[in-house]
């Protein structure tokens, strides 16, 4: 009977509450169905990767120490991995969703990610990590909130808004791959999207009619937390909201010293949280702008991303010219000084990067030093490749972490050079040998002509310095040893260096890469292998029950290992899903 349905739902909710309240840490559950859809973000129909028919995908909302369970159903026609960028995967690189740690999810299969967002807060995003798929979408937000007992260092905002900005091509990601494989550059993007939509028609000549644009509705006088992610391919973007100050509050898991910016450069792969107060009059709407940086402005004007900030009592449409970006197309000093101004809020409570709660990272003895230099792509064995220290990384058919666990030999070499090679470049699977509980200094030297951002999985690192020219030992005298921001993705300006410090206390195999998708695809990455010699479950979880196998281990993979029903760890979760199946069997009784 229909009247029985509320009783059923009530009993189900009670059971959920009882099970989750009895667990040490609550669990949040998500189901992702990854498919192609047809969309026209720039007015041209094209194939886009959607999650649950959404582009961008749904936001994962969690709280520090939550267990997160995400069942991913791959309905693409190619292999898939989802990477949770900035999520540290403490003790569990098994869940990182990169080819060095995981076998891919084949088409028509599903796989369940299970991990804990341990000792983290902040704004992050996820995306498909294989074969340039992020250029087609498949990304979404990942929020980790403070636990209620730990205060945030600002008044609770009225609302929380996610904004995804990024350069975009109307060519399919498969066509972009073919271009790179053929030794070509991708060329100038066709536009910049804001939340998967094209530009508002602020200029009739530059913007075609009929393009759907993003509108964000706000209440006058209220303060919102706006989380902005650059999910693009290779273009640094300047983000600004007409006539509104951006009070920077957090970046990739670290609360910042709160400073107002009229605009901020956000580089590929980076995430920021701003507090924005809606303190303007409502005579018109206001422009939200994401424009390309360090490029020929006249030529790139047509690819500017423009959305609308709409007050609920607005009296008219936005009009007039866009707010200006910083005027330093050829002089990047302004941008670098802006980056240096972003500092760690050392007085804020909450989850902190390791060393836990330490404000003295500058006095910790460095155990390993790596100077990593990139250059423009070059030919290796007749193919155009990108390199770090003269090595272009080749992903092995057997993931590095699986090879270690099952003692498969000759999968990789533990010989990544600490300094750039002097000989010809080479393509191979060369990995950094990290020292467990060591403290590594990494200098990222960008000898390319374009901006790069670098990401390290598994950790938040301390950004201690950046400058133009070649790094030297004397450069350490300029390091910030007190409140350098801790984050997972940092920019390196062309002809410049950035120095980071990282405490290698998280056992696993962790990806260090450029976030520029074209250079990443061409091999500009490596992995840091961190092993505890004592091999205890206290520092790394065992291989998950539902692990996929490939490469030299492909014979271990059985079709029945992949089930349409998720496999969850823990007796309580198994009991919970057993209960669900039992109840579902009786649903017809209630109808």
Coordinates of N, CA and C in Angstrom, one line a residue, residues 34-179:
X34 N 29.4 6.8 -15.1 CA 30.2 7.7 -16.0 C 29.8 7.3 -17.4
X35 N 29.3 8.3 -18.1 CA 28.8 8.1 -19.5 C 29.2 9.3 -20.4
X36 N 29.0 9.1 -21.7 CA 29.1 10.2 -22.6 C 27.8 10.8 -22.8
X37 N 27.7 12.1 -22.9 CA 26.5 12.8 -23.3 C 26.9 13.8 -24.4
X38 N 25.9 14.3 -25.1 CA 26.2 15.3 -26.1 C 25.8 16.7 -25.5
X39 N 26.7 17.6 -25.5 CA 26.5 18.9 -25.0 C 27.1 19.9 -26.0
X40 N 26.7 21.2 -25.8 CA 27.2 22.3 -26.7 C 27.6 23.5 -25.9
X41 N 28.7 23.3 -25.0 CA 29.0 24.4 -24.1 C 29.5 25.7 -24.9
X42 N 30.1 25.5 -26.1 CA 30.5 26.6 -26.9 C 29.6 26.8 -28.2
X43 N 28.5 26.2 -28.2 CA 27.6 26.3 -29.3 C 27.8 25.2 -30.4
X44 N 28.8 24.3 -30.1 CA 29.1 23.2 -31.1 C 28.8 21.9 -30.4
X45 N 27.9 21.1 -30.9 CA 27.6 19.8 -30.3 C 28.9 18.9 -30.2
X46 N 29.2 18.3 -29.1 CA 30.3 17.5 -28.9 C 30.1 16.5 -27.8
X47 N 31.0 15.5 -27.8 CA 30.9 14.4 -26.8 C 31.6 14.9 -25.5
X48 N 30.8 14.8 -24.4 CA 31.3 15.2 -23.1 C 31.1 14.1 -22.1
X49 N 32.1 14.0 -21.2 CA 32.0 12.9 -20.1 C 31.2 13.5 -19.0
X50 N 30.1 12.8 -18.6 CA 29.2 13.2 -17.5 C 29.2 12.2 -16.4
X51 N 28.8 12.6 -15.3 CA 28.7 11.7 -14.1 C 27.2 11.8 -13.6
X52 N 26.5 10.7 -13.7 CA 25.1 10.7 -13.3 C 24.3 11.8 -14.2
X53 N 24.7 11.8 -15.5 CA 24.2 12.7 -16.5 C 24.4 14.2 -16.2
X54 N 25.4 14.5 -15.3 CA 25.7 15.9 -15.0 C 27.1 16.2 -15.5
X55 N 27.2 17.5 -15.9 CA 28.5 18.0 -16.4 C 28.5 19.5 -15.9
X56 N 29.4 19.8 -14.9 CA 30.2 19.0 -14.1 C 29.5 18.0 -13.3
X57 N 30.2 17.0 -12.7 CA 29.6 16.0 -11.9 C 29.2 16.4 -10.6
X58 N 28.5 15.6 -9.8 CA 28.0 15.9 -8.4 C 29.2 16.2 -7.5
X59 N 28.9 17.0 -6.5 CA 29.9 17.3 -5.5 C 29.9 16.3 -4.4
X60 N 31.1 15.8 -4.0 CA 31.2 14.9 -2.8 C 31.3 15.8 -1.6
X61 N 30.4 15.7 -0.7 CA 30.4 16.5 0.6 C 30.7 15.6 1.8
X62 N 31.8 15.9 2.4 CA 32.2 15.0 3.5 C 32.7 15.9 4.7
X63 N 33.1 15.2 5.8 CA 33.6 15.9 6.9 C 34.9 15.1 7.3
X64 N 35.8 15.9 7.9 CA 37.1 15.3 8.4 C 36.9 14.0 9.1
X65 N 37.7 13.0 8.7 CA 37.7 11.6 9.2 C 36.5 10.7 8.7
X66 N 35.7 11.3 7.9 CA 34.6 10.4 7.3 C 35.2 9.3 6.4
X67 N 34.6 8.2 6.4 CA 34.8 7.2 5.4 C 34.0 7.5 4.2
X68 N 34.6 7.4 3.0 CA 34.0 7.8 1.8 C 33.9 6.5 0.9
X69 N 32.7 6.2 0.4 CA 32.5 5.0 -0.4 C 31.9 5.5 -1.7
X70 N 32.6 5.3 -2.9 CA 32.1 5.8 -4.1 C 32.1 4.6 -5.1
X71 N 30.9 4.2 -5.5 CA 30.8 3.1 -6.5 C 30.8 3.7 -7.9
X72 N 31.8 3.3 -8.7 CA 31.9 3.9 -10.1 C 31.6 2.9 -11.1
X73 N 30.6 3.2 -11.9 CA 30.2 2.4 -13.1 C 30.7 3.0 -14.4
X74 N 31.6 2.3 -15.1 CA 32.2 2.8 -16.3 C 31.4 2.5 -17.5
X75 N 30.6 3.5 -18.0 CA 29.9 3.3 -19.2 C 30.5 3.9 -20.4
X76 N 31.8 4.3 -20.3 CA 32.5 4.8 -21.5 C 32.9 3.6 -22.3
X77 N 33.5 3.9 -23.5 CA 34.0 2.9 -24.4 C 35.5 2.6 -24.2
X78 N 36.1 3.2 -23.1 CA 37.5 3.0 -22.9 C 37.7 2.9 -21.4
X79 N 38.9 2.5 -21.0 CA 39.3 2.3 -19.6 C 39.1 3.6 -18.8
X80 N 38.9 3.5 -17.5 CA 38.6 4.7 -16.7 C 39.3 4.5 -15.3
X81 N 39.8 5.6 -14.8 CA 40.2 5.8 -13.4 C 39.8 7.1 -12.9
X82 N 39.3 7.2 -11.7 CA 38.9 8.5 -11.1 C 40.0 8.9 -10.1
X83 N 40.6 10.1 -10.2 CA 41.6 10.5 -9.3 C 41.0 11.6 -8.4
X84 N 41.2 11.5 -7.1 CA 40.7 12.4 -6.1 C 41.8 13.4 -5.7
X85 N 41.9 14.5 -6.6 CA 43.1 15.4 -6.5 C 43.1 16.1 -5.2
X86 N 44.2 15.9 -4.5 CA 44.4 16.6 -3.2 C 44.0 15.8 -2.0
X87 N 43.2 14.7 -2.2 CA 42.8 13.8 -1.1 C 44.0 12.9 -0.8
X88 N 44.5 13.0 0.4 CA 45.8 12.4 0.7 C 45.8 10.9 0.8
X89 N 44.7 10.3 0.9 CA 44.7 8.8 0.9 C 45.7 8.2 1.9
X90 N 45.5 8.7 3.1 CA 46.4 8.3 4.2 C 46.5 6.8 4.3
X91 N 47.6 6.2 4.2 CA 47.9 4.7 4.3 C 47.2 3.9 3.2
X92 N 46.8 4.6 2.1 CA 46.0 3.8 1.1 C 46.2 4.4 -0.3
X93 N 47.4 4.3 -0.8 CA 47.6 4.7 -2.2 C 46.8 3.8 -3.2
X94 N 46.3 2.7 -2.7 CA 45.4 1.8 -3.5 C 44.2 2.5 -4.1
X95 N 43.8 3.6 -3.4 CA 42.6 4.3 -3.8 C 42.8 5.6 -4.6
X96 N 44.1 5.8 -5.0 CA 44.4 7.1 -5.5 C 43.9 7.4 -7.0
X97 N 43.7 6.3 -7.7 CA 43.1 6.4 -9.0 C 44.0 6.9 -10.1
X98 N 45.2 6.4 -10.0 CA 46.2 6.8 -11.1 C 46.9 5.5 -11.6
X99 N 47.4 5.5 -12.8 CA 47.9 4.3 -13.4 C 49.1 3.7 -12.7
X100 N 49.8 4.5 -11.9 CA 51.0 3.9 -11.2 C 50.5 3.2 -9.9
X101 N 49.3 3.3 -9.5 CA 48.8 2.6 -8.3 C 47.6 1.7 -8.6
X102 N 46.8 1.9 -9.6 CA 45.6 1.2 -9.8 C 45.5 0.7 -11.3
X103 N 45.0 -0.5 -11.4 CA 44.6 -1.0 -12.8 C 43.3 -0.3 -13.1
X104 N 43.1 0.0 -14.4 CA 41.9 0.8 -14.8 C 40.6 -0.1 -14.7
X105 N 39.5 0.7 -14.6 CA 38.2 0.0 -14.6 C 37.8 -0.2 -16.1
X106 N 37.6 -1.4 -16.6 CA 37.3 -1.6 -18.0 C 35.9 -1.1 -18.3
X107 N 35.6 -0.9 -19.6 CA 34.3 -0.5 -20.0 C 33.2 -1.5 -19.5
X108 N 32.1 -1.0 -19.1 CA 30.9 -1.8 -18.6 C 31.2 -2.5 -17.3
X109 N 32.3 -2.2 -16.6 CA 32.5 -2.7 -15.3 C 32.3 -1.6 -14.2
X110 N 32.1 -2.1 -13.0 CA 32.2 -1.1 -11.9 C 33.1 -1.5 -10.8
X111 N 33.6 -0.4 -10.1 CA 34.5 -0.6 -9.1 C 34.2 0.4 -7.9
X112 N 34.5 -0.1 -6.7 CA 34.1 0.8 -5.6 C 35.4 1.3 -4.9
X113 N 35.5 2.6 -4.8 CA 36.6 3.3 -4.1 C 36.1 3.4 -2.6
X114 N 37.1 3.1 -1.7 CA 36.8 3.2 -0.3 C 38.0 3.8 0.4
X115 N 37.8 4.9 1.0 CA 38.9 5.6 1.7 C 38.4 6.5 2.8
X116 N 39.3 7.0 3.6 CA 39.0 7.9 4.7 C 39.7 9.2 4.4
X117 N 38.9 10.3 4.6 CA 39.5 11.6 4.4 C 40.1 12.0 5.8
X118 N 41.2 11.5 6.0 CA 41.9 11.5 7.4 C 42.6 12.8 7.5
X119 N 42.3 13.5 8.6 CA 43.0 14.7 9.1 C 43.1 15.8 7.9
X120 N 42.0 16.0 7.2 CA 42.0 17.0 6.1 C 40.8 17.8 6.2
X121 N 40.9 19.0 5.7 CA 39.7 19.9 5.5 C 40.0 20.6 4.1
X122 N 38.9 21.2 3.5 CA 39.2 22.0 2.4 C 38.5 21.7 1.1
X123 N 38.9 22.4 0.0 CA 38.3 22.4 -1.3 C 39.2 21.6 -2.3
X124 N 38.6 20.6 -2.9 CA 39.3 19.8 -3.8 C 38.4 19.4 -5.0
X125 N 38.9 18.7 -6.0 CA 38.1 18.2 -7.0 C 38.6 16.8 -7.5
X126 N 37.7 16.1 -8.2 CA 38.1 14.8 -8.8 C 38.0 14.9 -10.3
X127 N 38.6 13.9 -11.0 CA 38.6 13.9 -12.4 C 39.1 12.6 -12.9
X128 N 38.7 12.2 -14.2 CA 39.2 11.0 -14.8 C 40.7 11.2 -15.2
X129 N 41.6 10.3 -14.8 CA 43.0 10.6 -14.9 C 43.7 9.9 -16.1
X130 N 43.0 9.2 -16.9 CA 43.6 8.5 -18.1 C 43.4 9.2 -19.4
X131 N 44.4 9.2 -20.2 CA 44.3 9.5 -21.7 C 43.6 10.8 -22.0
X132 N 43.9 11.8 -21.3 CA 43.4 13.2 -21.6 C 41.8 13.3 -21.4
X133 N 41.2 12.3 -20.6 CA 39.8 12.4 -20.5 C 39.3 13.6 -19.8
X134 N 40.1 14.2 -18.9 CA 39.6 15.4 -18.2 C 39.3 16.5 -19.2
X135 N 39.9 16.5 -20.4 CA 39.6 17.5 -21.4 C 38.2 17.4 -21.9
X136 N 37.5 16.2 -21.6 CA 36.1 16.0 -22.0 C 35.2 16.2 -20.8
X137 N 35.7 16.5 -19.7 CA 34.8 16.6 -18.5 C 35.1 15.5 -17.4
X138 N 34.0 15.0 -16.8 CA 34.1 14.0 -15.8 C 34.6 14.5 -14.5
X139 N 34.7 15.8 -14.3 CA 35.2 16.4 -13.0 C 34.1 16.9 -12.2
X140 N 34.4 17.0 -10.9 CA 33.4 17.5 -9.9 C 34.1 17.9 -8.6
X141 N 33.4 18.5 -7.7 CA 33.9 19.0 -6.5 C 34.0 18.0 -5.4
X142 N 35.0 18.2 -4.5 CA 35.1 17.3 -3.3 C 35.4 18.2 -2.1
X143 N 34.4 18.4 -1.2 CA 34.5 19.2 -0.1 C 34.7 18.4 1.2
X144 N 35.7 18.8 2.0 CA 35.9 18.2 3.3 C 35.7 19.3 4.4
X145 N 34.6 19.2 5.2 CA 34.3 20.2 6.2 C 35.0 19.9 7.5
X146 N 35.2 20.9 8.3 CA 35.7 20.7 9.6 C 34.7 19.9 10.5
X147 N 35.2 19.2 11.4 CA 34.2 18.5 12.4 C 33.6 19.7 13.2
X148 N 32.4 19.5 13.7 CA 31.7 20.5 14.4 C 32.4 21.0 15.7
X149 N 33.3 20.2 16.3 CA 33.9 20.6 17.5 C 35.1 21.5 17.2
X150 N 35.5 21.6 15.9 CA 36.7 22.5 15.6 C 36.1 23.7 14.8
X151 N 36.3 24.9 15.3 CA 35.8 26.1 14.7 C 36.5 26.4 13.4
X152 N 35.8 27.0 12.4 CA 36.4 27.5 11.2 C 36.9 29.0 11.5
X153 N 37.9 29.5 10.9 CA 38.4 30.8 11.2 C 37.7 32.0 10.6
X154 N 36.4 31.8 10.4 CA 35.6 32.9 9.9 C 34.1 32.6 10.2
X155 N 33.2 33.6 10.2 CA 31.8 33.3 10.4 C 31.3 32.4 9.4
X156 N 30.3 31.5 9.8 CA 29.7 30.6 8.9 C 29.1 31.3 7.7
X157 N 29.5 31.0 6.5 CA 28.9 31.7 5.3 C 27.4 31.4 5.1
X158 N 26.7 32.3 4.5 CA 25.3 32.0 4.2 C 25.1 30.9 3.2
X159 N 26.0 30.7 2.3 CA 25.9 29.7 1.3 C 27.3 29.2 0.8
X160 N 27.3 28.1 0.1 CA 28.5 27.5 -0.4 C 28.4 27.3 -1.9
X161 N 29.3 27.9 -2.7 CA 29.1 27.8 -4.2 C 30.4 27.2 -4.8
X162 N 30.2 26.3 -5.7 CA 31.3 25.7 -6.4 C 31.4 26.3 -7.8
X163 N 32.6 26.7 -8.2 CA 32.8 27.2 -9.5 C 34.0 26.5 -10.2
X164 N 33.7 25.9 -11.4 CA 34.8 25.2 -12.1 C 35.1 26.1 -13.4
X165 N 36.3 26.5 -13.5 CA 36.8 27.2 -14.6 C 37.8 26.4 -15.4
X166 N 37.9 26.6 -16.7 CA 39.0 25.9 -17.4 C 38.9 26.1 -18.9
X167 N 40.0 26.1 -19.6 CA 40.0 26.2 -21.0 C 39.4 24.9 -21.6
X168 N 38.9 25.1 -22.9 CA 38.1 24.0 -23.5 C 38.3 24.0 -25.0
X169 N 38.3 22.8 -25.5 CA 38.3 22.6 -26.9 C 37.0 22.0 -27.4
X170 N 36.6 22.3 -28.6 CA 35.4 21.7 -29.2 C 35.8 20.4 -29.9
X171 N 37.1 20.1 -30.0 CA 37.5 18.7 -30.5 C 37.3 17.7 -29.3
X172 N 37.0 16.5 -29.7 CA 36.9 15.4 -28.7 C 38.3 15.2 -28.1
X173 N 38.3 14.6 -26.9 CA 39.5 14.3 -26.2 C 40.3 13.3 -27.0
X174 N 39.6 12.4 -27.7 CA 40.3 11.4 -28.6 C 41.0 12.1 -29.7
X175 N 40.4 13.1 -30.3 CA 41.1 13.9 -31.3 C 42.3 14.7 -30.8
X176 N 42.2 15.2 -29.6 CA 43.3 15.9 -29.0 C 44.4 14.9 -28.7
X177 N 44.1 13.7 -28.3 CA 45.1 12.7 -28.1 C 45.9 12.4 -29.5
X178 N 45.1 12.2 -30.5 CA 45.7 12.0 -31.8 C 46.7 13.1 -32.2
X179 N 46.3 14.3 -32.0 CA 47.2 15.4 -32.3 C 48.5 15.3 -31.5

